[in-house]
Amino acid sequence: MAIIGIMDSGVGGLSVFHEIRKLLPQEHYIYFADNAHCPYGEKTPEYIQDRLRRITNYFLWRGADAMVLACNTATAAAIETLRAEYPIPFIGMEPAVKPAALGTETGVIGILATAGTLKGSKYLTTKGRFEGEVRIEERVGNGFVELVENGELSGPHAEQVVRASLAPLLDEGADRIVLGCTHYPFLLDTLRKVAAEDGHPDARFIDPAPAVARRLADVMAENGIPAGKSEPGVEYLASGSADNLLRMSLIS
Ligand code: DGL
């Protein structure tokens, strides 16, 4: 049995975990929501690195064979540090700029992410690669993480919050919107509704989660981590309240 640690600042990483379990149903997973410290989006890289060291130490103590940072902000702030300091493989989130750039018909793509992700060197490098080919518009999804952490995925207030960040991207002509934060896929119905109501029914939203699941499978194979030898299992842990985590784990 492989033991895989998965972390996020809250419930957002469940959108990634859903894809991982579809692809690799036979492993033992420990999902850790660091929701006592959520949101990560406005925290300093040092703060996030400190949180990630504590979480990684816990996963190692539990015998984890690999760890997934199911959080774009944590990946941007800490994955290089963790790779330098710990012996297990770390899989992080990739901003899905490439599929958006390949798919756009208007030549404009939109990125929705946290401030921390948009400042990260990984995103900036990826952006630099595609900037000549397409125009890239960015917005922080202000308030999106809080909506999802509160379990408020739809309704007039959620639409108002979503519209404030999405409308400027659509107005700029973006027809492919990258969901650069793992919380945002939980707002997909609301994002689609707002886009359609605002005259952009053809806008497409791109979630990198399936690609991250495939990457985990590849990394396990490359590192000789034995898959599926024993009973599958899932543990959910939270540094704060577990209420929303348990609720969301049932619908994701
Ligand atoms: N789900 C996270 C991400 O992918 C974290 C968001 C936050 O805590 O601000 O960026």
PDB file of C-alpha atoms and ligand atoms in Angstrom:
ATOM      1  CA  MET A   1       0.000   0.000   0.000  1.00  0.00           C
ATOM      2  CA  ALA A   2       1.201   3.486  -0.804  1.00  0.00           C
ATOM      3  CA  ILE A   3       0.429   6.195   1.725  1.00  0.00           C
ATOM      4  CA  ILE A   4      -0.174   9.540   0.038  1.00  0.00           C
ATOM      5  CA  GLY A   5      -0.445  12.798   1.971  1.00  0.00           C
ATOM      6  CA  ILE A   6      -2.594  15.489   0.371  1.00  0.00           C
ATOM      7  CA  MET A   7      -2.813  19.014   1.728  1.00  0.00           C
ATOM      8  CA  ASP A   8      -4.561  22.277   1.025  1.00  0.00           C
ATOM      9  CA  SER A   9      -5.310  25.392   3.039  1.00  0.00           C
ATOM     10  CA  GLY A  10      -8.857  24.045   3.302  1.00  0.00           C
ATOM     11  CA  VAL A  11     -11.399  22.100   1.276  1.00  0.00           C
ATOM     12  CA  GLY A  12     -10.137  23.264  -2.147  1.00  0.00           C
ATOM     13  CA  GLY A  13      -7.757  20.334  -2.526  1.00  0.00           C
ATOM     14  CA  LEU A  14     -10.740  17.979  -2.474  1.00  0.00           C
ATOM     15  CA  SER A  15     -11.251  18.957  -6.134  1.00  0.00           C
ATOM     16  CA  VAL A  16      -7.816  17.448  -6.830  1.00  0.00           C
ATOM     17  CA  PHE A  17      -8.298  14.502  -4.484  1.00  0.00           C
ATOM     18  CA  HIS A  18     -11.476  13.596  -6.385  1.00  0.00           C
ATOM     19  CA  GLU A  19      -9.429  13.144  -9.574  1.00  0.00           C
ATOM     20  CA  ILE A  20      -6.644  11.298  -7.754  1.00  0.00           C
ATOM     21  CA  ARG A  21      -9.024   8.751  -6.263  1.00  0.00           C
ATOM     22  CA  LYS A  22     -10.682   8.186  -9.643  1.00  0.00           C
ATOM     23  CA  LEU A  23      -7.288   7.340 -11.136  1.00  0.00           C
ATOM     24  CA  LEU A  24      -5.687   5.593  -8.135  1.00  0.00           C
ATOM     25  CA  PRO A  25      -8.472   4.117  -6.016  1.00  0.00           C
ATOM     26  CA  GLN A  26      -6.330   1.564  -4.210  1.00  0.00           C
ATOM     27  CA  GLU A  27      -4.081   3.760  -2.085  1.00  0.00           C
ATOM     28  CA  HIS A  28      -4.274   5.015   1.472  1.00  0.00           C
ATOM     29  CA  TYR A  29      -4.835   8.773   1.555  1.00  0.00           C
ATOM     30  CA  ILE A  30      -4.479  11.289   4.356  1.00  0.00           C
ATOM     31  CA  TYR A  31      -6.107  14.614   3.447  1.00  0.00           C
ATOM     32  CA  PHE A  32      -5.052  17.532   5.627  1.00  0.00           C
ATOM     33  CA  ALA A  33      -6.961  20.832   5.499  1.00  0.00           C
ATOM     34  CA  ASP A  34      -4.940  23.610   7.133  1.00  0.00           C
ATOM     35  CA  ASN A  35      -8.083  25.642   7.603  1.00  0.00           C
ATOM     36  CA  ALA A  36      -7.017  27.234  10.897  1.00  0.00           C
ATOM     37  CA  HIS A  37      -4.546  29.159   8.696  1.00  0.00           C
ATOM     38  CA  CYS A  38      -6.789  29.682   5.649  1.00  0.00           C
ATOM     39  CA  PRO A  39      -6.627  31.623   3.373  1.00  0.00           C
ATOM     40  CA  TYR A  40      -3.018  31.166   2.285  1.00  0.00           C
ATOM     41  CA  GLY A  41      -3.481  33.590  -0.624  1.00  0.00           C
ATOM     42  CA  GLU A  42      -2.355  36.725   1.216  1.00  0.00           C
ATOM     43  CA  LYS A  43       0.234  35.080   3.533  1.00  0.00           C
ATOM     44  CA  THR A  44       3.996  35.472   3.066  1.00  0.00           C
ATOM     45  CA  PRO A  45       6.012  32.652   1.449  1.00  0.00           C
ATOM     46  CA  GLU A  46       7.879  32.222   4.791  1.00  0.00           C
ATOM     47  CA  TYR A  47       4.636  31.704   6.672  1.00  0.00           C
ATOM     48  CA  ILE A  48       3.434  29.129   4.150  1.00  0.00           C
ATOM     49  CA  GLN A  49       6.805  27.337   4.172  1.00  0.00           C
ATOM     50  CA  ASP A  50       6.580  27.049   7.945  1.00  0.00           C
ATOM     51  CA  ARG A  51       3.082  25.557   7.716  1.00  0.00           C
ATOM     52  CA  LEU A  52       4.219  23.126   5.024  1.00  0.00           C
ATOM     53  CA  ARG A  53       7.200  21.917   7.046  1.00  0.00           C
ATOM     54  CA  ARG A  54       4.891  21.095   9.950  1.00  0.00           C
ATOM     55  CA  ILE A  55       2.425  19.301   7.685  1.00  0.00           C
ATOM     56  CA  THR A  56       5.198  17.395   5.899  1.00  0.00           C
ATOM     57  CA  ASN A  57       6.717  16.325   9.217  1.00  0.00           C
ATOM     58  CA  TYR A  58       3.345  14.929  10.216  1.00  0.00           C
ATOM     59  CA  PHE A  59       2.921  13.062   6.927  1.00  0.00           C
ATOM     60  CA  LEU A  60       6.435  11.610   7.198  1.00  0.00           C
ATOM     61  CA  TRP A  61       5.720  10.459  10.742  1.00  0.00           C
ATOM     62  CA  ARG A  62       2.669   8.693   9.291  1.00  0.00           C
ATOM     63  CA  GLY A  63       4.901   6.969   6.727  1.00  0.00           C
ATOM     64  CA  ALA A  64       3.824   8.895   3.631  1.00  0.00           C
ATOM     65  CA  ASP A  65       5.497   7.781   0.391  1.00  0.00           C
ATOM     66  CA  ALA A  66       4.620  10.959  -1.513  1.00  0.00           C
ATOM     67  CA  MET A  67       2.855  14.235  -0.890  1.00  0.00           C
ATOM     68  CA  VAL A  68       0.516  16.266  -3.073  1.00  0.00           C
ATOM     69  CA  LEU A  69       0.328  20.015  -2.572  1.00  0.00           C
ATOM     70  CA  ALA A  70      -3.265  20.335  -3.771  1.00  0.00           C
ATOM     71  CA  CYS A  71      -2.936  24.075  -3.439  1.00  0.00           C
ATOM     72  CA  ASN A  72      -1.524  26.440  -6.043  1.00  0.00           C
ATOM     73  CA  THR A  73      -0.497  28.987  -3.426  1.00  0.00           C
ATOM     74  CA  ALA A  74       1.413  26.430  -1.324  1.00  0.00           C
ATOM     75  CA  THR A  75       3.066  25.066  -4.468  1.00  0.00           C
ATOM     76  CA  ALA A  76       4.214  28.557  -5.461  1.00  0.00           C
ATOM     77  CA  ALA A  77       5.548  29.375  -1.993  1.00  0.00           C
ATOM     78  CA  ALA A  78       7.005  26.109  -0.753  1.00  0.00           C
ATOM     79  CA  ILE A  79       7.474  23.215  -3.172  1.00  0.00           C
ATOM     80  CA  GLU A  80      11.093  24.009  -4.046  1.00  0.00           C
ATOM     81  CA  THR A  81      11.993  24.343  -0.349  1.00  0.00           C
ATOM     82  CA  LEU A  82      10.309  21.040   0.488  1.00  0.00           C
ATOM     83  CA  ARG A  83      12.027  19.230  -2.374  1.00  0.00           C
ATOM     84  CA  ALA A  84      15.383  20.481  -1.086  1.00  0.00           C
ATOM     85  CA  GLU A  85      14.708  19.456   2.516  1.00  0.00           C
ATOM     86  CA  TYR A  86      12.764  16.185   2.440  1.00  0.00           C
ATOM     87  CA  PRO A  87      13.387  12.769   0.876  1.00  0.00           C
ATOM     88  CA  ILE A  88       9.911  12.032  -0.535  1.00  0.00           C
ATOM     89  CA  PRO A  89       8.533  13.211  -3.900  1.00  0.00           C
ATOM     90  CA  PHE A  90       6.273  16.287  -3.892  1.00  0.00           C
ATOM     91  CA  ILE A  91       3.635  16.828  -6.556  1.00  0.00           C
ATOM     92  CA  GLY A  92       2.331  20.354  -6.937  1.00  0.00           C
ATOM     93  CA  MET A  93      -0.235  22.271  -8.951  1.00  0.00           C
ATOM     94  CA  GLU A  94       0.679  23.470 -12.432  1.00  0.00           C
ATOM     95  CA  PRO A  95      -1.056  26.594 -13.721  1.00  0.00           C
ATOM     96  CA  ALA A  96      -2.948  25.305 -16.786  1.00  0.00           C
ATOM     97  CA  VAL A  97      -1.803  28.111 -19.073  1.00  0.00           C
ATOM     98  CA  LYS A  98      -0.816  25.765 -21.907  1.00  0.00           C
ATOM     99  CA  PRO A  99      -4.216  24.102 -22.512  1.00  0.00           C
ATOM    100  CA  ALA A 100      -5.848  27.525 -22.293  1.00  0.00           C
ATOM    101  CA  ALA A 101      -3.384  29.001 -24.803  1.00  0.00           C
ATOM    102  CA  LEU A 102      -3.872  26.060 -27.173  1.00  0.00           C
ATOM    103  CA  GLY A 103      -7.668  26.225 -26.930  1.00  0.00           C
ATOM    104  CA  THR A 104      -8.416  29.928 -27.178  1.00  0.00           C
ATOM    105  CA  GLU A 105     -10.196  31.207 -30.269  1.00  0.00           C
ATOM    106  CA  THR A 106     -10.115  34.878 -29.287  1.00  0.00           C
ATOM    107  CA  GLY A 107      -6.403  34.896 -28.487  1.00  0.00           C
ATOM    108  CA  VAL A 108      -7.113  36.038 -24.940  1.00  0.00           C
ATOM    109  CA  ILE A 109      -6.967  33.792 -21.874  1.00  0.00           C
ATOM    110  CA  GLY A 110      -7.936  34.647 -18.328  1.00  0.00           C
ATOM    111  CA  ILE A 111      -6.273  33.450 -15.142  1.00  0.00           C
ATOM    112  CA  LEU A 112      -8.136  33.356 -11.840  1.00  0.00           C
ATOM    113  CA  ALA A 113      -5.834  32.657  -8.884  1.00  0.00           C
ATOM    114  CA  THR A 114      -4.731  33.950  -5.497  1.00  0.00           C
ATOM    115  CA  ALA A 115      -2.317  36.875  -5.158  1.00  0.00           C
ATOM    116  CA  GLY A 116       0.397  34.475  -3.941  1.00  0.00           C
ATOM    117  CA  THR A 117       0.090  32.237  -6.998  1.00  0.00           C
ATOM    118  CA  LEU A 118       0.156  35.158  -9.431  1.00  0.00           C
ATOM    119  CA  LYS A 119       3.390  36.408  -7.827  1.00  0.00           C
ATOM    120  CA  GLY A 120       5.074  32.975  -7.826  1.00  0.00           C
ATOM    121  CA  SER A 121       8.070  32.313 -10.071  1.00  0.00           C
ATOM    122  CA  LYS A 122       6.527  29.142 -11.490  1.00  0.00           C
ATOM    123  CA  TYR A 123       3.498  30.992 -12.785  1.00  0.00           C
ATOM    124  CA  LEU A 124       5.578  33.923 -14.034  1.00  0.00           C
ATOM    125  CA  THR A 125       7.855  31.568 -15.989  1.00  0.00           C
ATOM    126  CA  THR A 126       4.912  29.740 -17.550  1.00  0.00           C
ATOM    127  CA  LYS A 127       3.250  33.032 -18.360  1.00  0.00           C
ATOM    128  CA  GLY A 128       6.446  34.291 -20.024  1.00  0.00           C
ATOM    129  CA  ARG A 129       6.456  31.267 -22.327  1.00  0.00           C
ATOM    130  CA  PHE A 130       2.980  31.934 -23.706  1.00  0.00           C
ATOM    131  CA  GLU A 131       2.735  35.705 -23.538  1.00  0.00           C
ATOM    132  CA  GLY A 132       3.865  36.253 -27.114  1.00  0.00           C
ATOM    133  CA  GLU A 133       1.285  33.806 -28.492  1.00  0.00           C
ATOM    134  CA  VAL A 134      -1.773  34.912 -26.533  1.00  0.00           C
ATOM    135  CA  ARG A 135      -2.820  37.822 -24.353  1.00  0.00           C
ATOM    136  CA  ILE A 136      -3.010  36.854 -20.701  1.00  0.00           C
ATOM    137  CA  GLU A 137      -5.373  38.661 -18.343  1.00  0.00           C
ATOM    138  CA  GLU A 138      -5.261  37.939 -14.601  1.00  0.00           C
ATOM    139  CA  ARG A 139      -7.566  38.516 -11.665  1.00  0.00           C
ATOM    140  CA  VAL A 140      -7.442  37.438  -8.037  1.00  0.00           C
ATOM    141  CA  GLY A 141     -10.665  35.595  -7.208  1.00  0.00           C
ATOM    142  CA  ASN A 142     -11.402  37.930  -4.303  1.00  0.00           C
ATOM    143  CA  GLY A 143     -13.643  36.221  -1.766  1.00  0.00           C
ATOM    144  CA  PHE A 144     -13.855  32.922  -3.703  1.00  0.00           C
ATOM    145  CA  VAL A 145     -11.934  30.893  -1.094  1.00  0.00           C
ATOM    146  CA  GLU A 146     -14.132  32.244   1.696  1.00  0.00           C
ATOM    147  CA  LEU A 147     -17.299  31.279  -0.211  1.00  0.00           C
ATOM    148  CA  VAL A 148     -16.083  27.705  -0.638  1.00  0.00           C
ATOM    149  CA  GLU A 149     -14.837  27.413   2.944  1.00  0.00           C
ATOM    150  CA  ASN A 150     -18.299  28.538   4.084  1.00  0.00           C
ATOM    151  CA  GLY A 151     -19.980  26.016   1.783  1.00  0.00           C
ATOM    152  CA  GLU A 152     -21.686  28.871  -0.108  1.00  0.00           C
ATOM    153  CA  LEU A 153     -21.308  27.598  -3.669  1.00  0.00           C
ATOM    154  CA  SER A 154     -24.305  29.281  -5.316  1.00  0.00           C
ATOM    155  CA  GLY A 155     -26.966  31.943  -4.829  1.00  0.00           C
ATOM    156  CA  PRO A 156     -27.128  35.713  -5.376  1.00  0.00           C
ATOM    157  CA  HIS A 157     -24.253  36.583  -3.035  1.00  0.00           C
ATOM    158  CA  ALA A 158     -21.918  33.951  -4.528  1.00  0.00           C
ATOM    159  CA  GLU A 159     -22.810  35.219  -8.020  1.00  0.00           C
ATOM    160  CA  GLN A 160     -22.026  38.792  -7.016  1.00  0.00           C
ATOM    161  CA  VAL A 161     -18.609  37.802  -5.624  1.00  0.00           C
ATOM    162  CA  VAL A 162     -17.790  35.642  -8.652  1.00  0.00           C
ATOM    163  CA  ARG A 163     -18.941  38.291 -11.148  1.00  0.00           C
ATOM    164  CA  ALA A 164     -16.631  40.950  -9.653  1.00  0.00           C
ATOM    165  CA  SER A 165     -13.520  38.975 -10.677  1.00  0.00           C
ATOM    166  CA  LEU A 166     -14.823  37.075 -13.705  1.00  0.00           C
ATOM    167  CA  ALA A 167     -16.551  39.880 -15.626  1.00  0.00           C
ATOM    168  CA  PRO A 168     -13.365  41.927 -16.238  1.00  0.00           C
ATOM    169  CA  LEU A 169     -11.683  38.863 -17.800  1.00  0.00           C
ATOM    170  CA  LEU A 170     -14.662  38.148 -20.058  1.00  0.00           C
ATOM    171  CA  ASP A 171     -14.911  41.835 -20.979  1.00  0.00           C
ATOM    172  CA  GLU A 172     -11.283  41.678 -22.128  1.00  0.00           C
ATOM    173  CA  GLY A 173     -12.299  38.897 -24.534  1.00  0.00           C
ATOM    174  CA  ALA A 174     -10.995  35.884 -22.603  1.00  0.00           C
ATOM    175  CA  ASP A 175     -12.726  32.683 -23.793  1.00  0.00           C
ATOM    176  CA  ARG A 176     -10.598  30.255 -21.736  1.00  0.00           C
ATOM    177  CA  ILE A 177     -10.402  30.819 -17.993  1.00  0.00           C
ATOM    178  CA  VAL A 178      -7.767  28.949 -15.997  1.00  0.00           C
ATOM    179  CA  LEU A 179      -8.879  28.017 -12.486  1.00  0.00           C
ATOM    180  CA  GLY A 180      -5.561  28.663 -10.757  1.00  0.00           C
ATOM    181  CA  CYS A 181      -6.727  27.860  -7.234  1.00  0.00           C
ATOM    182  CA  THR A 182      -8.059  24.501  -6.146  1.00  0.00           C
ATOM    183  CA  HIS A 183     -11.016  26.060  -4.343  1.00  0.00           C
ATOM    184  CA  TYR A 184     -12.408  27.582  -7.540  1.00  0.00           C
ATOM    185  CA  PRO A 185     -13.712  24.400  -9.271  1.00  0.00           C
ATOM    186  CA  PHE A 186     -16.313  24.162  -6.510  1.00  0.00           C
ATOM    187  CA  LEU A 187     -17.745  27.411  -7.911  1.00  0.00           C
ATOM    188  CA  LEU A 188     -17.937  26.057 -11.469  1.00  0.00           C
ATOM    189  CA  ASP A 189     -21.748  26.111 -11.705  1.00  0.00           C
ATOM    190  CA  THR A 190     -21.802  29.705 -10.516  1.00  0.00           C
ATOM    191  CA  LEU A 191     -18.918  30.706 -12.808  1.00  0.00           C
ATOM    192  CA  ARG A 192     -20.747  29.172 -15.797  1.00  0.00           C
ATOM    193  CA  LYS A 193     -24.054  30.786 -14.830  1.00  0.00           C
ATOM    194  CA  VAL A 194     -22.492  34.238 -14.473  1.00  0.00           C
ATOM    195  CA  ALA A 195     -20.587  33.874 -17.765  1.00  0.00           C
ATOM    196  CA  ALA A 196     -23.771  32.824 -19.601  1.00  0.00           C
ATOM    197  CA  GLU A 197     -25.857  35.619 -18.053  1.00  0.00           C
ATOM    198  CA  ASP A 198     -23.221  38.162 -19.021  1.00  0.00           C
ATOM    199  CA  GLY A 199     -23.296  37.070 -22.676  1.00  0.00           C
ATOM    200  CA  HIS A 200     -20.394  34.606 -22.726  1.00  0.00           C
ATOM    201  CA  PRO A 201     -22.029  31.168 -22.797  1.00  0.00           C
ATOM    202  CA  ASP A 202     -19.064  29.724 -24.705  1.00  0.00           C
ATOM    203  CA  ALA A 203     -16.441  30.576 -22.055  1.00  0.00           C
ATOM    204  CA  ARG A 204     -14.570  27.449 -20.952  1.00  0.00           C
ATOM    205  CA  PHE A 205     -13.066  26.909 -17.511  1.00  0.00           C
ATOM    206  CA  ILE A 206      -9.895  24.860 -17.208  1.00  0.00           C
ATOM    207  CA  ASP A 207      -9.109  22.848 -14.090  1.00  0.00           C
ATOM    208  CA  PRO A 208      -5.634  21.254 -13.925  1.00  0.00           C
ATOM    209  CA  ALA A 209      -6.705  18.580 -11.389  1.00  0.00           C
ATOM    210  CA  PRO A 210      -6.853  15.609 -13.827  1.00  0.00           C
ATOM    211  CA  ALA A 211      -3.313  16.409 -15.014  1.00  0.00           C
ATOM    212  CA  VAL A 212      -2.066  16.508 -11.400  1.00  0.00           C
ATOM    213  CA  ALA A 213      -3.582  13.079 -10.743  1.00  0.00           C
ATOM    214  CA  ARG A 214      -1.782  11.679 -13.798  1.00  0.00           C
ATOM    215  CA  ARG A 215       1.443  13.287 -12.591  1.00  0.00           C
ATOM    216  CA  LEU A 216       1.078  11.557  -9.198  1.00  0.00           C
ATOM    217  CA  ALA A 217       0.651   8.191 -10.959  1.00  0.00           C
ATOM    218  CA  ASP A 218       3.799   8.858 -13.036  1.00  0.00           C
ATOM    219  CA  VAL A 219       5.814   9.945  -9.990  1.00  0.00           C
ATOM    220  CA  MET A 220       4.778   6.820  -8.088  1.00  0.00           C
ATOM    221  CA  ALA A 221       5.916   4.655 -10.990  1.00  0.00           C
ATOM    222  CA  GLU A 222       9.205   6.570 -11.422  1.00  0.00           C
ATOM    223  CA  ASN A 223       9.998   6.261  -7.703  1.00  0.00           C
ATOM    224  CA  GLY A 224       8.995   2.626  -7.417  1.00  0.00           C
ATOM    225  CA  ILE A 225       6.249   3.419  -4.918  1.00  0.00           C
ATOM    226  CA  PRO A 226       4.136   0.263  -4.817  1.00  0.00           C
ATOM    227  CA  ALA A 227       0.531   0.943  -5.752  1.00  0.00           C
ATOM    228  CA  GLY A 228      -2.582  -0.766  -4.448  1.00  0.00           C
ATOM    229  CA  LYS A 229      -1.179  -3.656  -2.434  1.00  0.00           C
ATOM    230  CA  SER A 230      -3.546  -3.322   0.461  1.00  0.00           C
ATOM    231  CA  GLU A 231      -6.952  -2.002   1.518  1.00  0.00           C
ATOM    232  CA  PRO A 232      -7.651   1.513   0.272  1.00  0.00           C
ATOM    233  CA  GLY A 233      -8.379   4.083   2.927  1.00  0.00           C
ATOM    234  CA  VAL A 234      -9.041   7.786   3.452  1.00  0.00           C
ATOM    235  CA  GLU A 235      -8.480   9.953   6.503  1.00  0.00           C
ATOM    236  CA  TYR A 236      -9.622  13.567   6.711  1.00  0.00           C
ATOM    237  CA  LEU A 237      -7.840  15.868   9.120  1.00  0.00           C
ATOM    238  CA  ALA A 238      -8.197  19.593   9.748  1.00  0.00           C
ATOM    239  CA  SER A 239      -6.229  22.088  11.819  1.00  0.00           C
ATOM    240  CA  GLY A 240      -9.496  23.981  12.436  1.00  0.00           C
ATOM    241  CA  SER A 241     -13.148  22.954  12.277  1.00  0.00           C
ATOM    242  CA  ALA A 242     -13.842  19.733  10.375  1.00  0.00           C
ATOM    243  CA  ASP A 243     -17.532  20.531   9.685  1.00  0.00           C
ATOM    244  CA  ASN A 244     -17.226  21.927   6.169  1.00  0.00           C
ATOM    245  CA  LEU A 245     -14.465  19.468   5.279  1.00  0.00           C
ATOM    246  CA  LEU A 246     -16.731  16.528   6.073  1.00  0.00           C
ATOM    247  CA  ARG A 247     -19.668  18.094   4.244  1.00  0.00           C
ATOM    248  CA  MET A 248     -17.599  18.895   1.153  1.00  0.00           C
ATOM    249  CA  SER A 249     -15.898  15.500   1.162  1.00  0.00           C
ATOM    250  CA  LEU A 250     -19.349  13.974   0.692  1.00  0.00           C
ATOM    251  CA  ILE A 251     -20.222  16.086  -2.364  1.00  0.00           C
ATOM    252  CA  SER A 252     -16.811  16.180  -4.064  1.00  0.00           C
TER     253      SER A 252
HETATM  254  N1  DGL B   1      -6.690  26.262  -2.571  1.00  0.00           N
HETATM  255  C1  DGL B   1      -5.605  27.136  -2.534  1.00  0.00           C
HETATM  256  C2  DGL B   1      -4.944  27.409  -3.853  1.00  0.00           C
HETATM  257  O1  DGL B   1      -5.010  26.575  -4.678  1.00  0.00           O
HETATM  258  C3  DGL B   1      -5.453  28.109  -1.444  1.00  0.00           C
HETATM  259  C4  DGL B   1      -6.264  29.309  -1.449  1.00  0.00           C
HETATM  260  C5  DGL B   1      -6.037  30.119  -0.202  1.00  0.00           C
HETATM  261  O2  DGL B   1      -5.941  29.539   0.882  1.00  0.00           O
HETATM  262  O3  DGL B   1      -5.974  31.351  -0.348  1.00  0.00           O
HETATM  263  O4  DGL B   1      -4.337  28.405  -4.062  1.00  0.00           O
END
